[in-house]
Amino acid sequence: MNILVIGSGGREHALAWKLKQSPGADRIFCAPGNAGTPEVGENVAIPANDFPALVRFAKENNIGLTVVGPDDPLAGGIVDFFEAEGLRIFGPSKSAAQLESSKIFAKELMRKNGIPTARGAIFQEAAAAVAFLRESRFPIVIKADGLALGKGVIVAKDVAEGCAAVEAMMKERRFGDAGKRILIEECLTGSECSLHVLVDGKSYRMLATARDHKRAHDGDTGPNTGGMGALSPADNFSAELQARFDDAVMRPLLQGLNSAGVKFRGLLFPGLMITSEGPRVLEFNCRFGDPETQVILPRLKSDLLALFEATIDGTLDRTAIEWDERAAVTVVLASGGYPGKYEVGKPISGLDTARPQAVHIFHAGTREESGAVVTAGGRVLAVTALGETVAAARTAAYEAASQIHFEGCHYRRDIALGAVGAKIVTH
Ligand code: AMP
Ligand code: GLY
């Protein structure tokens, strides 16, 4: 079967790489892909939001399955668009993708179905939000309702910061219509964990757990980023937390979606805060995480294509998923200045160095220019290594990262450091 992967990041390189290993896969296409994706497929110069051009390409190239990486096309209804044309596509419909594209939709669904999450209030008027802030305790979390390139969440430490966030979102419309409505919620404390769940509308299968490292600098300091590195399995998750997640989150969520007439088929990625009172849902994403995908998929022994097919066909209950028992660590190499302003077009050296089998280099913000690979984004590469221990995986990942060079390259030196020596019991 020919497969089309939509998107251009490290997540999409990892998805294409894993799908290529499937016995059912023939040609893999990436739209638009990056300088790494030609290792496993063919790049097609169609942007992820040009649905008619993507449909045309899928029809002309006998694509048996399209896999959507990023949230934007899902929120824009790419799945409905493809299905209306009789094409098979992996991902939630536009109405199901509201779980990510509207934080208020997700919050109301969670409330209605008793799913543990931060207590919050919804506002449509800036004045009411400001009045609420004046009565609140801090820190407090302010969220734009819609998609805002991962920048729509502000943790305000006092009234002034809170009011500035409300002003930026609701009055200045810094995130456009995403800030038409906002959510103000209690600030939870604990440790975060990324769960990836294949959902077929009726049943679900957990993928391996992971932990992201969102802050730009060592010691969880500096500004928030899309993710500077990851670890799998998560060292803060357990069989007991899994049971609580099944009972308190997944069951009521599927029931709640069904009674709302929404069928979720695709990958659900709940971000959890593990608090002293148990797991709380911070957010639902409706697509694979980045860099979580780059740390999870190298541990997957099963056929990803078959799992995607089972998700679409509603037969996940008949599947079993096998995992490599080793730990995986992913280190993200970023452009100088990221997540702020950065330059692109810097030549990258050291990509051709011979590497152990347990090391994978996934491209993110890269492009080819006159036969050379140059930087083309904030997060440039994701270096993943497997190891018998977290310490071994870290050593291998950092060894590989140290062989790659480009002007301004920076990466965190402490990815998964907190998990070294931790007893890791689950997948
Ligand atoms: P979101 O876009 O909802 O995923 O939020 C992005 C990040 O903001 C999360 O990964 C958390 O680090 C942080 N965050 C979101 N909601 C809360 C909350 N209620 N309490 C504390 N931190 C939060
Ligand atoms: N790494 C977090 C995300 O993909 O949303």
JSON list of N, CA, C and O in Angstrom, two decimals, residues 114-166:
[
{"chain": "A", "resi": 114, "resn": "GLY", "atom": "N", "xyz": [-17.17, 14.01, 34.84]},
{"chain": "A", "resi": 114, "resn": "GLY", "atom": "CA", "xyz": [-16.44, 13.76, 36.08]},
{"chain": "A", "resi": 114, "resn": "GLY", "atom": "C", "xyz": [-14.98, 13.37, 35.88]},
{"chain": "A", "resi": 114, "resn": "GLY", "atom": "O", "xyz": [-14.41, 12.66, 36.72]},
{"chain": "A", "resi": 115, "resn": "ILE", "atom": "N", "xyz": [-14.36, 13.81, 34.80]},
{"chain": "A", "resi": 115, "resn": "ILE", "atom": "CA", "xyz": [-12.96, 13.48, 34.55]},
{"chain": "A", "resi": 115, "resn": "ILE", "atom": "C", "xyz": [-12.07, 14.45, 35.33]},
{"chain": "A", "resi": 115, "resn": "ILE", "atom": "O", "xyz": [-12.27, 15.67, 35.25]},
{"chain": "A", "resi": 116, "resn": "PRO", "atom": "N", "xyz": [-11.11, 13.93, 36.11]},
{"chain": "A", "resi": 116, "resn": "PRO", "atom": "CA", "xyz": [-10.31, 14.81, 36.95]},
{"chain": "A", "resi": 116, "resn": "PRO", "atom": "C", "xyz": [-9.43, 15.78, 36.15]},
{"chain": "A", "resi": 116, "resn": "PRO", "atom": "O", "xyz": [-8.63, 15.37, 35.32]},
{"chain": "A", "resi": 117, "resn": "THR", "atom": "N", "xyz": [-9.63, 17.06, 36.39]},
{"chain": "A", "resi": 117, "resn": "THR", "atom": "CA", "xyz": [-8.89, 18.12, 35.68]},
{"chain": "A", "resi": 117, "resn": "THR", "atom": "C", "xyz": [-8.86, 19.34, 36.60]},
{"chain": "A", "resi": 117, "resn": "THR", "atom": "O", "xyz": [-9.55, 19.36, 37.62]},
{"chain": "A", "resi": 118, "resn": "ALA", "atom": "N", "xyz": [-8.10, 20.34, 36.23]},
{"chain": "A", "resi": 118, "resn": "ALA", "atom": "CA", "xyz": [-8.04, 21.56, 37.04]},
{"chain": "A", "resi": 118, "resn": "ALA", "atom": "C", "xyz": [-9.40, 22.25, 37.04]},
{"chain": "A", "resi": 118, "resn": "ALA", "atom": "O", "xyz": [-10.08, 22.28, 36.01]},
{"chain": "A", "resi": 119, "resn": "ARG", "atom": "N", "xyz": [-9.80, 22.80, 38.21]},
{"chain": "A", "resi": 119, "resn": "ARG", "atom": "CA", "xyz": [-11.04, 23.59, 38.25]},
{"chain": "A", "resi": 119, "resn": "ARG", "atom": "C", "xyz": [-10.83, 24.87, 37.46]},
{"chain": "A", "resi": 119, "resn": "ARG", "atom": "O", "xyz": [-9.76, 25.48, 37.54]},
{"chain": "A", "resi": 120, "resn": "GLY", "atom": "N", "xyz": [-11.83, 25.27, 36.70]},
{"chain": "A", "resi": 120, "resn": "GLY", "atom": "CA", "xyz": [-11.63, 26.47, 35.89]},
{"chain": "A", "resi": 120, "resn": "GLY", "atom": "C", "xyz": [-12.92, 27.18, 35.60]},
{"chain": "A", "resi": 120, "resn": "GLY", "atom": "O", "xyz": [-14.02, 26.69, 35.87]},
{"chain": "A", "resi": 121, "resn": "ALA", "atom": "N", "xyz": [-12.80, 28.40, 35.07]},
{"chain": "A", "resi": 121, "resn": "ALA", "atom": "CA", "xyz": [-13.97, 29.20, 34.70]},
{"chain": "A", "resi": 121, "resn": "ALA", "atom": "C", "xyz": [-13.76, 29.70, 33.27]},
{"chain": "A", "resi": 121, "resn": "ALA", "atom": "O", "xyz": [-12.63, 29.95, 32.84]},
{"chain": "A", "resi": 122, "resn": "ILE", "atom": "N", "xyz": [-14.88, 29.84, 32.56]},
{"chain": "A", "resi": 122, "resn": "ILE", "atom": "CA", "xyz": [-14.84, 30.23, 31.13]},
{"chain": "A", "resi": 122, "resn": "ILE", "atom": "C", "xyz": [-15.27, 31.69, 31.00]},
{"chain": "A", "resi": 122, "resn": "ILE", "atom": "O", "xyz": [-16.23, 32.11, 31.65]},
{"chain": "A", "resi": 123, "resn": "PHE", "atom": "N", "xyz": [-14.57, 32.43, 30.16]},
{"chain": "A", "resi": 123, "resn": "PHE", "atom": "CA", "xyz": [-14.90, 33.86, 29.99]},
{"chain": "A", "resi": 123, "resn": "PHE", "atom": "C", "xyz": [-14.99, 34.25, 28.52]},
{"chain": "A", "resi": 123, "resn": "PHE", "atom": "O", "xyz": [-14.17, 33.82, 27.71]},
{"chain": "A", "resi": 124, "resn": "GLN", "atom": "N", "xyz": [-16.01, 35.09, 28.22]},
{"chain": "A", "resi": 124, "resn": "GLN", "atom": "CA", "xyz": [-16.15, 35.63, 26.86]},
{"chain": "A", "resi": 124, "resn": "GLN", "atom": "C", "xyz": [-15.88, 37.12, 26.85]},
{"chain": "A", "resi": 124, "resn": "GLN", "atom": "O", "xyz": [-15.80, 37.72, 25.79]},
{"chain": "A", "resi": 125, "resn": "GLU", "atom": "N", "xyz": [-15.82, 37.73, 28.06]},
{"chain": "A", "resi": 125, "resn": "GLU", "atom": "CA", "xyz": [-15.61, 39.17, 28.16]},
{"chain": "A", "resi": 125, "resn": "GLU", "atom": "C", "xyz": [-14.37, 39.44, 28.99]},
{"chain": "A", "resi": 125, "resn": "GLU", "atom": "O", "xyz": [-14.23, 38.87, 30.08]},
{"chain": "A", "resi": 126, "resn": "ALA", "atom": "N", "xyz": [-13.51, 40.33, 28.48]},
{"chain": "A", "resi": 126, "resn": "ALA", "atom": "CA", "xyz": [-12.27, 40.65, 29.20]},
{"chain": "A", "resi": 126, "resn": "ALA", "atom": "C", "xyz": [-12.57, 41.23, 30.59]},
{"chain": "A", "resi": 126, "resn": "ALA", "atom": "O", "xyz": [-11.90, 40.88, 31.57]},
{"chain": "A", "resi": 127, "resn": "ALA", "atom": "N", "xyz": [-13.61, 42.08, 30.69]},
{"chain": "A", "resi": 127, "resn": "ALA", "atom": "CA", "xyz": [-13.90, 42.73, 31.98]},
{"chain": "A", "resi": 127, "resn": "ALA", "atom": "C", "xyz": [-14.23, 41.70, 33.05]},
{"chain": "A", "resi": 127, "resn": "ALA", "atom": "O", "xyz": [-13.78, 41.79, 34.19]},
{"chain": "A", "resi": 128, "resn": "ALA", "atom": "N", "xyz": [-15.03, 40.70, 32.68]},
{"chain": "A", "resi": 128, "resn": "ALA", "atom": "CA", "xyz": [-15.40, 39.67, 33.64]},
{"chain": "A", "resi": 128, "resn": "ALA", "atom": "C", "xyz": [-14.18, 38.85, 34.05]},
{"chain": "A", "resi": 128, "resn": "ALA", "atom": "O", "xyz": [-14.02, 38.47, 35.22]},
{"chain": "A", "resi": 129, "resn": "ALA", "atom": "N", "xyz": [-13.29, 38.59, 33.08]},
{"chain": "A", "resi": 129, "resn": "ALA", "atom": "CA", "xyz": [-12.08, 37.81, 33.37]},
{"chain": "A", "resi": 129, "resn": "ALA", "atom": "C", "xyz": [-11.19, 38.59, 34.35]},
{"chain": "A", "resi": 129, "resn": "ALA", "atom": "O", "xyz": [-10.65, 38.02, 35.31]},
{"chain": "A", "resi": 130, "resn": "VAL", "atom": "N", "xyz": [-11.07, 39.89, 34.13]},
{"chain": "A", "resi": 130, "resn": "VAL", "atom": "CA", "xyz": [-10.23, 40.73, 34.99]},
{"chain": "A", "resi": 130, "resn": "VAL", "atom": "C", "xyz": [-10.82, 40.79, 36.41]},
{"chain": "A", "resi": 130, "resn": "VAL", "atom": "O", "xyz": [-10.11, 40.65, 37.41]},
{"chain": "A", "resi": 131, "resn": "ALA", "atom": "N", "xyz": [-12.16, 40.93, 36.49]},
{"chain": "A", "resi": 131, "resn": "ALA", "atom": "CA", "xyz": [-12.82, 40.97, 37.80]},
{"chain": "A", "resi": 131, "resn": "ALA", "atom": "C", "xyz": [-12.56, 39.65, 38.54]},
{"chain": "A", "resi": 131, "resn": "ALA", "atom": "O", "xyz": [-12.28, 39.65, 39.74]},
{"chain": "A", "resi": 132, "resn": "PHE", "atom": "N", "xyz": [-12.63, 38.55, 37.83]},
{"chain": "A", "resi": 132, "resn": "PHE", "atom": "CA", "xyz": [-12.38, 37.22, 38.42]},
{"chain": "A", "resi": 132, "resn": "PHE", "atom": "C", "xyz": [-10.94, 37.14, 38.94]},
{"chain": "A", "resi": 132, "resn": "PHE", "atom": "O", "xyz": [-10.69, 36.66, 40.04]},
{"chain": "A", "resi": 133, "resn": "LEU", "atom": "N", "xyz": [-10.00, 37.66, 38.12]},
{"chain": "A", "resi": 133, "resn": "LEU", "atom": "CA", "xyz": [-8.58, 37.60, 38.52]},
{"chain": "A", "resi": 133, "resn": "LEU", "atom": "C", "xyz": [-8.34, 38.38, 39.81]},
{"chain": "A", "resi": 133, "resn": "LEU", "atom": "O", "xyz": [-7.54, 37.97, 40.64]},
{"chain": "A", "resi": 134, "resn": "ARG", "atom": "N", "xyz": [-9.04, 39.50, 39.97]},
{"chain": "A", "resi": 134, "resn": "ARG", "atom": "CA", "xyz": [-8.84, 40.34, 41.16]},
{"chain": "A", "resi": 134, "resn": "ARG", "atom": "C", "xyz": [-9.25, 39.61, 42.45]},
{"chain": "A", "resi": 134, "resn": "ARG", "atom": "O", "xyz": [-8.82, 39.96, 43.53]},
{"chain": "A", "resi": 135, "resn": "GLU", "atom": "N", "xyz": [-10.09, 38.61, 42.30]},
{"chain": "A", "resi": 135, "resn": "GLU", "atom": "CA", "xyz": [-10.56, 37.84, 43.47]},
{"chain": "A", "resi": 135, "resn": "GLU", "atom": "C", "xyz": [-9.80, 36.52, 43.63]},
{"chain": "A", "resi": 135, "resn": "GLU", "atom": "O", "xyz": [-10.12, 35.75, 44.52]},
{"chain": "A", "resi": 136, "resn": "SER", "atom": "N", "xyz": [-8.86, 36.26, 42.71]},
{"chain": "A", "resi": 136, "resn": "SER", "atom": "CA", "xyz": [-8.24, 34.92, 42.67]},
{"chain": "A", "resi": 136, "resn": "SER", "atom": "C", "xyz": [-6.95, 34.82, 43.44]},
{"chain": "A", "resi": 136, "resn": "SER", "atom": "O", "xyz": [-6.31, 35.83, 43.76]},
{"chain": "A", "resi": 137, "resn": "ARG", "atom": "N", "xyz": [-6.57, 33.57, 43.71]},
{"chain": "A", "resi": 137, "resn": "ARG", "atom": "CA", "xyz": [-5.26, 33.32, 44.31]},
{"chain": "A", "resi": 137, "resn": "ARG", "atom": "C", "xyz": [-4.28, 32.97, 43.19]},
{"chain": "A", "resi": 137, "resn": "ARG", "atom": "O", "xyz": [-4.67, 32.38, 42.17]},
{"chain": "A", "resi": 138, "resn": "PHE", "atom": "N", "xyz": [-3.01, 33.29, 43.39]},
{"chain": "A", "resi": 138, "resn": "PHE", "atom": "CA", "xyz": [-2.01, 33.08, 42.34]},
{"chain": "A", "resi": 138, "resn": "PHE", "atom": "C", "xyz": [-0.95, 32.11, 42.83]},
{"chain": "A", "resi": 138, "resn": "PHE", "atom": "O", "xyz": [-0.79, 31.97, 44.04]},
{"chain": "A", "resi": 139, "resn": "PRO", "atom": "N", "xyz": [-0.22, 31.44, 41.92]},
{"chain": "A", "resi": 139, "resn": "PRO", "atom": "CA", "xyz": [-0.32, 31.52, 40.47]},
{"chain": "A", "resi": 139, "resn": "PRO", "atom": "C", "xyz": [-1.64, 30.93, 39.95]},
{"chain": "A", "resi": 139, "resn": "PRO", "atom": "O", "xyz": [-2.26, 30.11, 40.61]},
{"chain": "A", "resi": 140, "resn": "ILE", "atom": "N", "xyz": [-1.99, 31.37, 38.74]},
{"chain": "A", "resi": 140, "resn": "ILE", "atom": "CA", "xyz": [-3.21, 30.88, 38.10]},
{"chain": "A", "resi": 140, "resn": "ILE", "atom": "C", "xyz": [-2.89, 30.69, 36.61]},
{"chain": "A", "resi": 140, "resn": "ILE", "atom": "O", "xyz": [-1.95, 31.31, 36.11]},
{"chain": "A", "resi": 141, "resn": "VAL", "atom": "N", "xyz": [-3.66, 29.83, 35.96]},
{"chain": "A", "resi": 141, "resn": "VAL", "atom": "CA", "xyz": [-3.35, 29.51, 34.56]},
{"chain": "A", "resi": 141, "resn": "VAL", "atom": "C", "xyz": [-4.40, 30.10, 33.63]},
{"chain": "A", "resi": 141, "resn": "VAL", "atom": "O", "xyz": [-5.60, 29.93, 33.87]},
{"chain": "A", "resi": 142, "resn": "ILE", "atom": "N", "xyz": [-3.95, 30.80, 32.59]},
{"chain": "A", "resi": 142, "resn": "ILE", "atom": "CA", "xyz": [-4.86, 31.43, 31.65]},
{"chain": "A", "resi": 142, "resn": "ILE", "atom": "C", "xyz": [-4.64, 30.81, 30.27]},
{"chain": "A", "resi": 142, "resn": "ILE", "atom": "O", "xyz": [-3.51, 30.73, 29.79]},
{"chain": "A", "resi": 143, "resn": "LYS", "atom": "N", "xyz": [-5.72, 30.31, 29.67]},
{"chain": "A", "resi": 143, "resn": "LYS", "atom": "CA", "xyz": [-5.59, 29.58, 28.39]},
{"chain": "A", "resi": 143, "resn": "LYS", "atom": "C", "xyz": [-6.51, 30.16, 27.33]},
{"chain": "A", "resi": 143, "resn": "LYS", "atom": "O", "xyz": [-7.71, 30.32, 27.58]},
{"chain": "A", "resi": 144, "resn": "ALA", "atom": "N", "xyz": [-5.96, 30.42, 26.17]},
{"chain": "A", "resi": 144, "resn": "ALA", "atom": "CA", "xyz": [-6.79, 30.77, 25.02]},
{"chain": "A", "resi": 144, "resn": "ALA", "atom": "C", "xyz": [-7.55, 29.51, 24.63]},
{"chain": "A", "resi": 144, "resn": "ALA", "atom": "O", "xyz": [-7.01, 28.40, 24.69]},
{"chain": "A", "resi": 145, "resn": "ASP", "atom": "N", "xyz": [-8.80, 29.68, 24.22]},
{"chain": "A", "resi": 145, "resn": "ASP", "atom": "CA", "xyz": [-9.62, 28.51, 23.89]},
{"chain": "A", "resi": 145, "resn": "ASP", "atom": "C", "xyz": [-9.06, 27.71, 22.72]},
{"chain": "A", "resi": 145, "resn": "ASP", "atom": "O", "xyz": [-9.04, 26.48, 22.74]},
{"chain": "A", "resi": 146, "resn": "GLY", "atom": "N", "xyz": [-8.60, 28.39, 21.68]},
{"chain": "A", "resi": 146, "resn": "GLY", "atom": "CA", "xyz": [-8.24, 27.71, 20.43]},
{"chain": "A", "resi": 146, "resn": "GLY", "atom": "C", "xyz": [-6.75, 27.40, 20.30]},
{"chain": "A", "resi": 146, "resn": "GLY", "atom": "O", "xyz": [-5.97, 27.62, 21.22]},
{"chain": "A", "resi": 147, "resn": "LEU", "atom": "N", "xyz": [-6.38, 26.92, 19.12]},
{"chain": "A", "resi": 147, "resn": "LEU", "atom": "CA", "xyz": [-4.97, 26.57, 18.85]},
{"chain": "A", "resi": 147, "resn": "LEU", "atom": "C", "xyz": [-4.15, 27.84, 18.74]},
{"chain": "A", "resi": 147, "resn": "LEU", "atom": "O", "xyz": [-4.54, 28.80, 18.08]},
{"chain": "A", "resi": 148, "resn": "ALA", "atom": "N", "xyz": [-2.99, 27.85, 19.40]},
{"chain": "A", "resi": 148, "resn": "ALA", "atom": "CA", "xyz": [-2.17, 29.06, 19.40]},
{"chain": "A", "resi": 148, "resn": "ALA", "atom": "C", "xyz": [-0.69, 28.71, 19.31]},
{"chain": "A", "resi": 148, "resn": "ALA", "atom": "O", "xyz": [0.14, 29.30, 20.00]},
{"chain": "A", "resi": 149, "resn": "LEU", "atom": "N", "xyz": [-0.38, 27.73, 18.47]},
{"chain": "A", "resi": 149, "resn": "LEU", "atom": "CA", "xyz": [1.01, 27.31, 18.24]},
{"chain": "A", "resi": 149, "resn": "LEU", "atom": "C", "xyz": [1.73, 26.97, 19.55]},
{"chain": "A", "resi": 149, "resn": "LEU", "atom": "O", "xyz": [2.91, 27.25, 19.72]},
{"chain": "A", "resi": 150, "resn": "GLY", "atom": "N", "xyz": [1.00, 26.40, 20.48]},
{"chain": "A", "resi": 150, "resn": "GLY", "atom": "CA", "xyz": [1.59, 26.02, 21.76]},
{"chain": "A", "resi": 150, "resn": "GLY", "atom": "C", "xyz": [1.91, 27.18, 22.68]},
{"chain": "A", "resi": 150, "resn": "GLY", "atom": "O", "xyz": [2.54, 27.02, 23.71]},
{"chain": "A", "resi": 151, "resn": "LYS", "atom": "N", "xyz": [1.45, 28.40, 22.32]},
{"chain": "A", "resi": 151, "resn": "LYS", "atom": "CA", "xyz": [1.78, 29.57, 23.13]},
{"chain": "A", "resi": 151, "resn": "LYS", "atom": "C", "xyz": [0.58, 30.12, 23.88]},
{"chain": "A", "resi": 151, "resn": "LYS", "atom": "O", "xyz": [0.67, 31.16, 24.52]},
{"chain": "A", "resi": 152, "resn": "GLY", "atom": "N", "xyz": [-0.53, 29.44, 23.80]},
{"chain": "A", "resi": 152, "resn": "GLY", "atom": "CA", "xyz": [-1.77, 29.97, 24.35]},
{"chain": "A", "resi": 152, "resn": "GLY", "atom": "C", "xyz": [-2.02, 29.68, 25.82]},
{"chain": "A", "resi": 152, "resn": "GLY", "atom": "O", "xyz": [-3.12, 29.87, 26.31]},
{"chain": "A", "resi": 153, "resn": "VAL", "atom": "N", "xyz": [-0.98, 29.21, 26.53]},
{"chain": "A", "resi": 153, "resn": "VAL", "atom": "CA", "xyz": [-1.13, 28.94, 27.97]},
{"chain": "A", "resi": 153, "resn": "VAL", "atom": "C", "xyz": [-0.16, 29.81, 28.75]},
{"chain": "A", "resi": 153, "resn": "VAL", "atom": "O", "xyz": [1.04, 29.78, 28.50]},
{"chain": "A", "resi": 154, "resn": "ILE", "atom": "N", "xyz": [-0.69, 30.62, 29.67]},
{"chain": "A", "resi": 154, "resn": "ILE", "atom": "CA", "xyz": [0.16, 31.49, 30.48]},
{"chain": "A", "resi": 154, "resn": "ILE", "atom": "C", "xyz": [-0.05, 31.14, 31.95]},
{"chain": "A", "resi": 154, "resn": "ILE", "atom": "O", "xyz": [-1.19, 31.09, 32.42]},
{"chain": "A", "resi": 155, "resn": "VAL", "atom": "N", "xyz": [1.05, 30.92, 32.65]},
{"chain": "A", "resi": 155, "resn": "VAL", "atom": "CA", "xyz": [0.96, 30.75, 34.10]},
{"chain": "A", "resi": 155, "resn": "VAL", "atom": "C", "xyz": [1.29, 32.12, 34.70]},
{"chain": "A", "resi": 155, "resn": "VAL", "atom": "O", "xyz": [2.42, 32.59, 34.61]},
{"chain": "A", "resi": 156, "resn": "ALA", "atom": "N", "xyz": [0.25, 32.78, 35.25]},
{"chain": "A", "resi": 156, "resn": "ALA", "atom": "CA", "xyz": [0.43, 34.15, 35.76]},
{"chain": "A", "resi": 156, "resn": "ALA", "atom": "C", "xyz": [0.75, 34.09, 37.25]},
{"chain": "A", "resi": 156, "resn": "ALA", "atom": "O", "xyz": [0.06, 33.41, 38.01]},
{"chain": "A", "resi": 157, "resn": "LYS", "atom": "N", "xyz": [1.79, 34.86, 37.66]},
{"chain": "A", "resi": 157, "resn": "LYS", "atom": "CA", "xyz": [2.17, 34.76, 39.07]},
{"chain": "A", "resi": 157, "resn": "LYS", "atom": "C", "xyz": [1.46, 35.82, 39.94]},
{"chain": "A", "resi": 157, "resn": "LYS", "atom": "O", "xyz": [1.44, 35.71, 41.16]},
{"chain": "A", "resi": 158, "resn": "ASP", "atom": "N", "xyz": [0.89, 36.84, 39.30]},
{"chain": "A", "resi": 158, "resn": "ASP", "atom": "CA", "xyz": [0.12, 37.82, 40.07]},
{"chain": "A", "resi": 158, "resn": "ASP", "atom": "C", "xyz": [-0.95, 38.48, 39.19]},
{"chain": "A", "resi": 158, "resn": "ASP", "atom": "O", "xyz": [-1.04, 38.18, 37.99]},
{"chain": "A", "resi": 159, "resn": "VAL", "atom": "N", "xyz": [-1.74, 39.38, 39.80]},
{"chain": "A", "resi": 159, "resn": "VAL", "atom": "CA", "xyz": [-2.85, 40.00, 39.06]},
{"chain": "A", "resi": 159, "resn": "VAL", "atom": "C", "xyz": [-2.36, 40.73, 37.81]},
{"chain": "A", "resi": 159, "resn": "VAL", "atom": "O", "xyz": [-2.98, 40.64, 36.74]},
{"chain": "A", "resi": 160, "resn": "ALA", "atom": "N", "xyz": [-1.22, 41.42, 37.94]},
{"chain": "A", "resi": 160, "resn": "ALA", "atom": "CA", "xyz": [-0.73, 42.21, 36.79]},
{"chain": "A", "resi": 160, "resn": "ALA", "atom": "C", "xyz": [-0.44, 41.28, 35.60]},
{"chain": "A", "resi": 160, "resn": "ALA", "atom": "O", "xyz": [-0.84, 41.57, 34.47]},
{"chain": "A", "resi": 161, "resn": "GLU", "atom": "N", "xyz": [0.24, 40.17, 35.87]},
{"chain": "A", "resi": 161, "resn": "GLU", "atom": "CA", "xyz": [0.55, 39.22, 34.78]},
{"chain": "A", "resi": 161, "resn": "GLU", "atom": "C", "xyz": [-0.72, 38.62, 34.21]},
{"chain": "A", "resi": 161, "resn": "GLU", "atom": "O", "xyz": [-0.84, 38.42, 33.00]},
{"chain": "A", "resi": 162, "resn": "GLY", "atom": "N", "xyz": [-1.66, 38.32, 35.10]},
{"chain": "A", "resi": 162, "resn": "GLY", "atom": "CA", "xyz": [-2.93, 37.75, 34.66]},
{"chain": "A", "resi": 162, "resn": "GLY", "atom": "C", "xyz": [-3.67, 38.72, 33.75]},
{"chain": "A", "resi": 162, "resn": "GLY", "atom": "O", "xyz": [-4.16, 38.34, 32.68]},
{"chain": "A", "resi": 163, "resn": "CYS", "atom": "N", "xyz": [-3.75, 39.98, 34.16]},
{"chain": "A", "resi": 163, "resn": "CYS", "atom": "CA", "xyz": [-4.48, 40.98, 33.36]},
{"chain": "A", "resi": 163, "resn": "CYS", "atom": "C", "xyz": [-3.79, 41.20, 32.02]},
{"chain": "A", "resi": 163, "resn": "CYS", "atom": "O", "xyz": [-4.45, 41.37, 30.99]},
{"chain": "A", "resi": 164, "resn": "ALA", "atom": "N", "xyz": [-2.45, 41.15, 32.03]},
{"chain": "A", "resi": 164, "resn": "ALA", "atom": "CA", "xyz": [-1.71, 41.33, 30.77]},
{"chain": "A", "resi": 164, "resn": "ALA", "atom": "C", "xyz": [-2.04, 40.19, 29.81]},
{"chain": "A", "resi": 164, "resn": "ALA", "atom": "O", "xyz": [-2.20, 40.40, 28.60]},
{"chain": "A", "resi": 165, "resn": "ALA", "atom": "N", "xyz": [-2.16, 38.98, 30.35]},
{"chain": "A", "resi": 165, "resn": "ALA", "atom": "CA", "xyz": [-2.47, 37.83, 29.49]},
{"chain": "A", "resi": 165, "resn": "ALA", "atom": "C", "xyz": [-3.88, 37.96, 28.92]},
{"chain": "A", "resi": 165, "resn": "ALA", "atom": "O", "xyz": [-4.11, 37.72, 27.73]},
{"chain": "A", "resi": 166, "resn": "VAL", "atom": "N", "xyz": [-4.83, 38.40, 29.76]},
{"chain": "A", "resi": 166, "resn": "VAL", "atom": "CA", "xyz": [-6.21, 38.58, 29.29]},
{"chain": "A", "resi": 166, "resn": "VAL", "atom": "C", "xyz": [-6.25, 39.65, 28.20]},
{"chain": "A", "resi": 166, "resn": "VAL", "atom": "O", "xyz": [-6.89, 39.48, 27.15]}
]
